[in-house]
Coordinates of C-alpha atoms and ligand atoms in Angstrom, one line a residue:
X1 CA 0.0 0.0 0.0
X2 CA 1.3 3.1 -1.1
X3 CA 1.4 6.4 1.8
X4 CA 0.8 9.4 0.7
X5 CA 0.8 12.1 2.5
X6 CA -1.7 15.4 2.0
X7 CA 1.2 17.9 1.5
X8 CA 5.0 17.8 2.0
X9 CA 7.5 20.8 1.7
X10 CA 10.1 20.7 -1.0
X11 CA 13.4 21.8 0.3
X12 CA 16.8 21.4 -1.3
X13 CA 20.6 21.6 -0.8
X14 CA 20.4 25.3 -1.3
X15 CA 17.8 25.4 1.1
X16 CA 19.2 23.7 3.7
X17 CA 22.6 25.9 3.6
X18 CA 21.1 29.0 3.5
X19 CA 19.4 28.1 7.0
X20 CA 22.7 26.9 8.2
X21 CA 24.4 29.7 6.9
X22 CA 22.4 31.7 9.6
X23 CA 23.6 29.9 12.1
X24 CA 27.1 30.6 11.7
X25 CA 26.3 34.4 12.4
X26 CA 25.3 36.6 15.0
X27 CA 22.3 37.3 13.7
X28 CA 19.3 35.2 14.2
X29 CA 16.6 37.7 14.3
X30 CA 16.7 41.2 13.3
X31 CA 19.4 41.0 10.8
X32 CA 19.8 41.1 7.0
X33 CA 17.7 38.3 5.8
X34 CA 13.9 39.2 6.8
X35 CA 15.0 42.7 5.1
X36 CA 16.1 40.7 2.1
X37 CA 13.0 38.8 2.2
X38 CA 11.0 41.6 2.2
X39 CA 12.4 42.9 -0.6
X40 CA 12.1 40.1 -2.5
X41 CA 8.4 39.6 -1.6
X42 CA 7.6 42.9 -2.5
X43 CA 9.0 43.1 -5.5
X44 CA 7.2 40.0 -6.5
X45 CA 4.1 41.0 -5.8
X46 CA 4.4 44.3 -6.9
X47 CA 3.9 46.6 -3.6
X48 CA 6.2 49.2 -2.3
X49 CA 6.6 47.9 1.1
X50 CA 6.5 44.0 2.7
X51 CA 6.8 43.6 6.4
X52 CA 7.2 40.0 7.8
X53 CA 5.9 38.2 10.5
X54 CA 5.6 34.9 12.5
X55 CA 2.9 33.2 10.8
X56 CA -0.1 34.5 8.2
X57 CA -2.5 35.2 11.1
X58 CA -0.3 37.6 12.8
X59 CA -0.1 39.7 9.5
X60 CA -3.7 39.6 9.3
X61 CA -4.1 40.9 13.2
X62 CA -1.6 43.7 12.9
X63 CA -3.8 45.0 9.5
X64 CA -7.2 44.9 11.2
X65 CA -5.2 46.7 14.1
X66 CA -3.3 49.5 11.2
X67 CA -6.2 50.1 10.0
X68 CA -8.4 50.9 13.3
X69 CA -10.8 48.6 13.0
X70 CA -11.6 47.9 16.9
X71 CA -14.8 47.3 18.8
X72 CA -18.0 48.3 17.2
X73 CA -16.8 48.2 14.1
X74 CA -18.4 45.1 11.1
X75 CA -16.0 43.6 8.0
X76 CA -17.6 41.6 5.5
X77 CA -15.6 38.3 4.6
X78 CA -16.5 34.6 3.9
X79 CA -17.3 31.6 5.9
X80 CA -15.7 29.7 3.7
X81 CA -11.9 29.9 4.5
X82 CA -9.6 29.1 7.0
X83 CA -10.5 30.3 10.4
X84 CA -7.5 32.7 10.8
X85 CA -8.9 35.0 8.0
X86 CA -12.4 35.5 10.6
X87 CA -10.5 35.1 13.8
X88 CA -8.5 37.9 13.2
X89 CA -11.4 40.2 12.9
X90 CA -12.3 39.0 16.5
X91 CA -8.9 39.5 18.2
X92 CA -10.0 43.2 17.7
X93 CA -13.6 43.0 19.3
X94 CA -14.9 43.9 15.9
X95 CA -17.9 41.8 13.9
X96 CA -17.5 39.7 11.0
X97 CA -20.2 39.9 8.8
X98 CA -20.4 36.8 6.7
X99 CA -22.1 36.6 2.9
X100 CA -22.0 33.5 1.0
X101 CA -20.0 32.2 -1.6
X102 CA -20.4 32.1 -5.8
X103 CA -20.6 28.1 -6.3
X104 CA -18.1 27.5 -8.7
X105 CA -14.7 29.8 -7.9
X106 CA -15.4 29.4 -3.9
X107 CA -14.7 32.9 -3.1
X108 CA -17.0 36.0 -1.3
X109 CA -19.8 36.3 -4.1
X110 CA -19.8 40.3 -5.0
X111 CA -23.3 40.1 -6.2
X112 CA -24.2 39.0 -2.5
X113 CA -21.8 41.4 -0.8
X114 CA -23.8 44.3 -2.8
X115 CA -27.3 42.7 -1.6
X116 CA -26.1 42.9 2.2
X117 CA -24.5 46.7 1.5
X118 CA -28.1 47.7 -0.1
X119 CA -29.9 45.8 2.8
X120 CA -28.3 48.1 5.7
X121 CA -28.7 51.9 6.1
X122 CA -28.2 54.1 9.4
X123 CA -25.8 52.9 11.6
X124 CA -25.9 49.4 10.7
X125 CA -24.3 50.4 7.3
X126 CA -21.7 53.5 8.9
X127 CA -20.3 50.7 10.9
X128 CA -19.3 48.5 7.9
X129 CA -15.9 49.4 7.8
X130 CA -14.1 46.8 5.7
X131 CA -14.2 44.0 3.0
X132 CA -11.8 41.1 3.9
X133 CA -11.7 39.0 0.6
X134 CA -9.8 35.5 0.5
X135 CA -8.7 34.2 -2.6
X136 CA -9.5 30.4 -2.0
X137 CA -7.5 27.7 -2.4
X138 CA -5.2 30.8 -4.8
X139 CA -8.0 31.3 -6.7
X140 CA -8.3 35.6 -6.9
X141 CA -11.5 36.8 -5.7
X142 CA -12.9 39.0 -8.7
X143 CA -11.2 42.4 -7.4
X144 CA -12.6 44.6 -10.1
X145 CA -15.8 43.9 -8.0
X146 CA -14.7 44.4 -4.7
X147 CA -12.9 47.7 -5.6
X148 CA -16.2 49.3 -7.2
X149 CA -18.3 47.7 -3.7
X150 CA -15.4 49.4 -1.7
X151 CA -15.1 52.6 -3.4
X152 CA -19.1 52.6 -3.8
X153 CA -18.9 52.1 0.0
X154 CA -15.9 53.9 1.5
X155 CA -14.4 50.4 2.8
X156 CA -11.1 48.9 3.5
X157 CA -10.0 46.3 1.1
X158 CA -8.1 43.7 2.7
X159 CA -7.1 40.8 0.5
X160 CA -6.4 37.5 2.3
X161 CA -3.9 36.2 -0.1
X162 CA -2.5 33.8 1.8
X163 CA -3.1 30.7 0.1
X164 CA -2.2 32.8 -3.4
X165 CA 1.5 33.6 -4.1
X166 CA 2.3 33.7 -7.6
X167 CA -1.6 34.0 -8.7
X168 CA -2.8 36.2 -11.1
X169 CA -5.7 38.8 -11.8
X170 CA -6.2 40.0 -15.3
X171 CA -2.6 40.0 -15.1
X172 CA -1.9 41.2 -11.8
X173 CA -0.4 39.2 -8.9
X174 CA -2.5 38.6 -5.8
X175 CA -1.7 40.2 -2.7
X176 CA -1.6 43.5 -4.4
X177 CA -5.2 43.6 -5.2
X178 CA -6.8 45.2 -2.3
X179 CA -5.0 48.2 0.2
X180 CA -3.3 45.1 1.6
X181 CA -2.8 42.1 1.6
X182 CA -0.9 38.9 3.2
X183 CA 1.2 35.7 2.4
X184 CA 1.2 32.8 4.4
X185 CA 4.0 30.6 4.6
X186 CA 3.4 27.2 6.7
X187 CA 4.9 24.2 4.9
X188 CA 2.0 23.2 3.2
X189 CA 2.4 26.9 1.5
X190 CA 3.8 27.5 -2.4
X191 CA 6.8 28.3 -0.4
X192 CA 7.9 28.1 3.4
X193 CA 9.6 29.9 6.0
X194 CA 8.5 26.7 8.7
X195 CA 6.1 29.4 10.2
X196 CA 6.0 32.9 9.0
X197 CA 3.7 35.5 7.0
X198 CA 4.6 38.8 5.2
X199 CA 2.1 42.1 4.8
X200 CA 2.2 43.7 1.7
X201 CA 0.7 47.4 0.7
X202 CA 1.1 50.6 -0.7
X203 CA -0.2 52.4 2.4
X204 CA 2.7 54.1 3.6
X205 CA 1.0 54.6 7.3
X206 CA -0.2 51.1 7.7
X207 CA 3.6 49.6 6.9
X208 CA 4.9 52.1 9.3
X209 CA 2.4 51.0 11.9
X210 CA 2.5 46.8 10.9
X211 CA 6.7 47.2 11.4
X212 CA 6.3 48.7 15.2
X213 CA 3.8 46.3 16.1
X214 CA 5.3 43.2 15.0
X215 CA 8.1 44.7 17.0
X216 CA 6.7 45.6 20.8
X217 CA 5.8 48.7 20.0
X218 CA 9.0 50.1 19.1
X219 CA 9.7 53.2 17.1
X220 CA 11.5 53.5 13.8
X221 CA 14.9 54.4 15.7
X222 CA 14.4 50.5 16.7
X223 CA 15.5 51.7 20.0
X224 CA 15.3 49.1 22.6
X225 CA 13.5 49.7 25.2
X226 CA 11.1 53.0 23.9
X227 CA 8.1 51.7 23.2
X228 CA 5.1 54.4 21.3
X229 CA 2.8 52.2 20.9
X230 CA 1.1 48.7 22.2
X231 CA 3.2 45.8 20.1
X232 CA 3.5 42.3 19.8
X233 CA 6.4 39.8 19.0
X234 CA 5.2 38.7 15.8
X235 CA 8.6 38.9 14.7
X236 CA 10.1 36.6 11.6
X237 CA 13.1 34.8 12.4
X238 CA 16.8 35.0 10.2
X239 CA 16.1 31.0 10.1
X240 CA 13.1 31.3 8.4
X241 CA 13.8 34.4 6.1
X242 CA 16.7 32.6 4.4
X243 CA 14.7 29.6 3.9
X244 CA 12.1 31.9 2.3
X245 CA 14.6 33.8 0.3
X246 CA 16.1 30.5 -0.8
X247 CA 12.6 29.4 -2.0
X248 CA 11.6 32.2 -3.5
X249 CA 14.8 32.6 -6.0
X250 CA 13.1 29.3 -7.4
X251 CA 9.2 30.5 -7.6
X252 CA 8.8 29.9 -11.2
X253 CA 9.9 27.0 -10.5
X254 CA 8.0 25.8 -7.8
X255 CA 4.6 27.1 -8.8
X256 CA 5.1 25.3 -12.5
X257 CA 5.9 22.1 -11.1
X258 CA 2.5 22.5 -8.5
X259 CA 0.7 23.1 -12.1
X260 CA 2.1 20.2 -13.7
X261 CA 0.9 18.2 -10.7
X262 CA -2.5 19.7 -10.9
X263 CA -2.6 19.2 -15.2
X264 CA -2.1 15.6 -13.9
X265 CA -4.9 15.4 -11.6
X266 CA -7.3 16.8 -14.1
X267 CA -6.5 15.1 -17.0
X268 CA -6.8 11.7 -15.0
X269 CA -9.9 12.9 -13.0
X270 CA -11.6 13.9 -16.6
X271 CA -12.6 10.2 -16.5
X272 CA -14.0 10.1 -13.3
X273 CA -17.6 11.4 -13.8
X274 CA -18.8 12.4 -9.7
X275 CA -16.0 14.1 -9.7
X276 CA -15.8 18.1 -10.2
X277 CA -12.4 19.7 -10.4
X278 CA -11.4 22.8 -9.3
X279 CA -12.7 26.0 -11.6
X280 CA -10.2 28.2 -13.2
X281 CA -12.4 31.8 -14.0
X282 CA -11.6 33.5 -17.0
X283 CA -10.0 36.7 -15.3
X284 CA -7.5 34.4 -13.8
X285 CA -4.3 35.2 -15.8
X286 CA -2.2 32.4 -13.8
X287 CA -3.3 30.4 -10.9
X288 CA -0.8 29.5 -8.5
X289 CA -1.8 26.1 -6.7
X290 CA -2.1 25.9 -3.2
X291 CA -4.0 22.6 -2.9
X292 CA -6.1 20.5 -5.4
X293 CA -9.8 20.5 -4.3
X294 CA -12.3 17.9 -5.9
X295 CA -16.0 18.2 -5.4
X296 CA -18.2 15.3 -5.3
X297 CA -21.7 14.7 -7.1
X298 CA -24.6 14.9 -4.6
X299 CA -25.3 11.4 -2.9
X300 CA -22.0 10.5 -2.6
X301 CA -21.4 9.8 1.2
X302 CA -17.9 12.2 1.7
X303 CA -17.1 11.0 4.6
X304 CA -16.9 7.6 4.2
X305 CA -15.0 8.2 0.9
X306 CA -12.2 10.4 3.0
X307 CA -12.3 7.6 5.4
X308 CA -11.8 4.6 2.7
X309 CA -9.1 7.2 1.4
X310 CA -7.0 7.4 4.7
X311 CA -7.5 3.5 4.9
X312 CA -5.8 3.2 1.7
X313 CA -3.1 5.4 3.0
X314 CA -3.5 8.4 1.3
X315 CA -4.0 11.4 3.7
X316 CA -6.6 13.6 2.8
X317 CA -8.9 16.5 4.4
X318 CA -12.5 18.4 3.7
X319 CA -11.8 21.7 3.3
X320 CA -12.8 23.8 4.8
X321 CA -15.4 23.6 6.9
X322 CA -17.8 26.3 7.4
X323 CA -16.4 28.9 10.0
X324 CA -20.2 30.4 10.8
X325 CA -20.6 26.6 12.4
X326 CA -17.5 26.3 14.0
X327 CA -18.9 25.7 17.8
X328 CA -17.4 29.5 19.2
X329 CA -18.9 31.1 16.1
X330 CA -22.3 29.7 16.9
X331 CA -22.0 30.8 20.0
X332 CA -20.7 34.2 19.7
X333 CA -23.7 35.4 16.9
X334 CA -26.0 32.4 16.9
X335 CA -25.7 31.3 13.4
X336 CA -27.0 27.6 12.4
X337 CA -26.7 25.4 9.5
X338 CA -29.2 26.6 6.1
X339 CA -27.7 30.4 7.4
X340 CA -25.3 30.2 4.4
X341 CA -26.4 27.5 1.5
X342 CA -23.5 27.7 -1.0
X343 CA -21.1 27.3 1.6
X344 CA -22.6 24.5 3.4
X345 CA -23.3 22.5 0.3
X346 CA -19.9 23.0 -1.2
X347 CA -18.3 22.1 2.6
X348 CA -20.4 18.7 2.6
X349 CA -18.9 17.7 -0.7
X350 CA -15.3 18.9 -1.0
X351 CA -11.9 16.6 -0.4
X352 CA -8.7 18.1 -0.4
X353 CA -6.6 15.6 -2.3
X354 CA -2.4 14.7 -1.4
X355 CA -0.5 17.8 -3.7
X356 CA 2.7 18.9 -3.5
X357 CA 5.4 20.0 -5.9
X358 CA 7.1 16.4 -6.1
X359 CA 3.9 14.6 -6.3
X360 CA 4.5 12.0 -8.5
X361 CA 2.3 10.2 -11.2
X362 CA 2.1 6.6 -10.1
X363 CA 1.0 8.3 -6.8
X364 CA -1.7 10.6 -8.5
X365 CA -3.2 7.3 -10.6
X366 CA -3.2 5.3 -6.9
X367 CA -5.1 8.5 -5.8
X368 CA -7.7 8.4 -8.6
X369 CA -8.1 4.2 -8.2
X370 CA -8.6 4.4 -4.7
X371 CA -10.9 7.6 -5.2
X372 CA -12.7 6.1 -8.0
X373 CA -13.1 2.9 -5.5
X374 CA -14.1 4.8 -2.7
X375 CA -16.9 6.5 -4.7
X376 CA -18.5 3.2 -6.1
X377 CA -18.6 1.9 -2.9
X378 CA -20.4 5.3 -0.9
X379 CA -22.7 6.2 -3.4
X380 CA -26.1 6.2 -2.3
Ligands
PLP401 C1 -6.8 31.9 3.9 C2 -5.8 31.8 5.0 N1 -5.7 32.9 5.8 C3 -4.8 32.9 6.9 C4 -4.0 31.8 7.1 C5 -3.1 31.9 8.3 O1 -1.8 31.7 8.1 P1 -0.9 31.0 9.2 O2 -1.2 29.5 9.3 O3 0.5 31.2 8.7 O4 -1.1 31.7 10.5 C6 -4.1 30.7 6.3 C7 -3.2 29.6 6.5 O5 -3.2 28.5 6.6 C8 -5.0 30.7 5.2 O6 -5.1 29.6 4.4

């Protein structure tokens, strides 16, 4: 029986010295490689300034906190995303305001957003203060949209990339598609730092503020021990920086083999007939692969296909699962299933299939068997 696992970082030689090359210096945080990250992150997605952090959820909790948005205050964003992209609306005591999903690209539906906007007036509507937009699975959100909502509106545009290095809009690169946006870079990520995330804007203000907070508080001086302003240590290590510097000299790379691996899957899946595979919309110049999501007809029993999947040693996962039902969001505002129907339907139906950049064939047709078998033996 083959093992297979869901996803699997792909490091090499280079990698591997450039962390140990850290090690032989005095410098193993705040030093020359996060600034030579940044750099390189910024210029790749096309924003003047890129300030890194421990993890993707960090960067997302110091831009609701550049921005001001604190207690009282709404953002609209998706239930259909990993939590962190909610949550860190919540660290901030503000309200996320959830609309559902278009069916076949998985991201915020702008037609719905625009429907909620035109449903609120008064205060309800003044307190709307941003959109948070993720581009599933590295699929862009369709920004034109969300820029005429948010200029229609007066709101923040935050764009969740985190899942979308390397992707493209109508021929520009995610992350610089709202005011601001983020980059995630956990080893199942286009490219890893082990943990780590990077902001990236235009906003001059916000960078300023994003640097000082990831860094207690401190003033530009970097002075020690003055502090202007309530921080954090969401600091990015040297270690990690010169594995994502590393990484990212071999992007193009990377993201063509992760499409060569998800050219396989389709071409093979293409004969399987419950299966849907992932939409590619037309205003996507490139898509940058972050996983390879199938959906299954209705009456196909998920579950126990995942579970005959995992039997057969192949790791796979449902993502995601609705955040409205998560147990502390049902809690917090009541919601209950039937409150968002795209994403609920899409949640019950979805596998997240083994992809990585080294994935090989033999391993993608024992996925496809084994899927195949698992389907003729759950369908109702
Ligand atoms: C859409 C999205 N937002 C935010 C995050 C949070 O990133 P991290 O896991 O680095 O905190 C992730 C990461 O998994 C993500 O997929």
């Amino acid at each position: 029986m083959m093992q297979i696992p869901l996803s699997s970082p792909d490091i090499i030689e280079k990698d591997i010295e450039a962390v140990v090359g850290v090690m032989k210096t005095r410098y193993l945080s705040i030093g020359p490689r996060v600034v030579e990250f940044e750099n390189k992150i910024r210029s790749y997605a096309g924003t003047r300034y890129a300030i890194a952090v421990n993890s993707g959820t960090s960067a997302l909790h110091l831009i609701i906190r550049g921005l001001g948005i604190g207690e009282g205050a709404v953002v609209i964003t998706t239930p259909f995303s990993f939590i962190a992209s909610s949550n860190c609306i919540l660290f901030e005591r503000a309200k996320p305001l959830f609309v559902d999903i278009e069916e076949e690209t998985l991201n915020l539906d702008a037609d719905k957003v625009e429907e909620k906007l035109g449903s609120l007036s008064g205060e309800e509507l003044t307190k709307v203060k941003a959109l948070l937009v993720v581009d599933a699975f590295g699929h862009p959100a369709d920004w034109d949209r969300f820029r005429e909502i948010g200029k229609k509106y007066n709101l923040k545009l935050i764009e969740d990339s985190a899942e979308a290095l390397g992707s493209e809009y109508k021929g520009k690169r995610a992350g610089s598609l709202g005011e601001v946006g983020v980059f995630a870079f956990y080893p199942n990520k286009q490219i890893t730092t082990g943990e780590g995330g990077i902001i990236v804007t235009d906003n001059e203000e916000l960078a300023r503020l994003a640097r000082s907070m990831r860094n207690q508080g401190r003033g530009e001086s970097g002075e020690w021990l003055d502090h202007e302003r309530l921080g954090y240590n969401f600091r990015m290590d040297e270690l990690g920086a010169a594995l994502g510097c590393s990484q990212m000299e071999r992007i193009e790379e990377i993201l063509n083999k992760r499409t060569k691996v998800a050219e396989m899957y389709k071409e093979k899946l293409a004969e399987v007939e419950e299966v849907q595979v992932p939409y590619i919309a037309p205003y996507v110049s490139r898509m940058s692969w972050f996983v390879y999501v199938i959906r299954l007809e209705r009456g196909i029993n998920r579950d126990k296909v995942i579970e005959f999947l995992r039997e057969s040693g192949i790791e796979c996962k449902p993502y995601f699962t609705p955040i409205h039902l998560q147990p502390f969001y049902r809690k917090m505002f009541g919601y209950k299933e039937g409150d968002f129907p795209v994403t609920e339907d899409v949640t019950e139906r979805t596998i997240a299939l083994p992809f990585f950049n080294n994935l090989k064939e033999e391993q993608i047709d024992y996925v496809v068997g084994k899927l195949r078998e698992g389907i003729a033996k759950n369908s109702r």
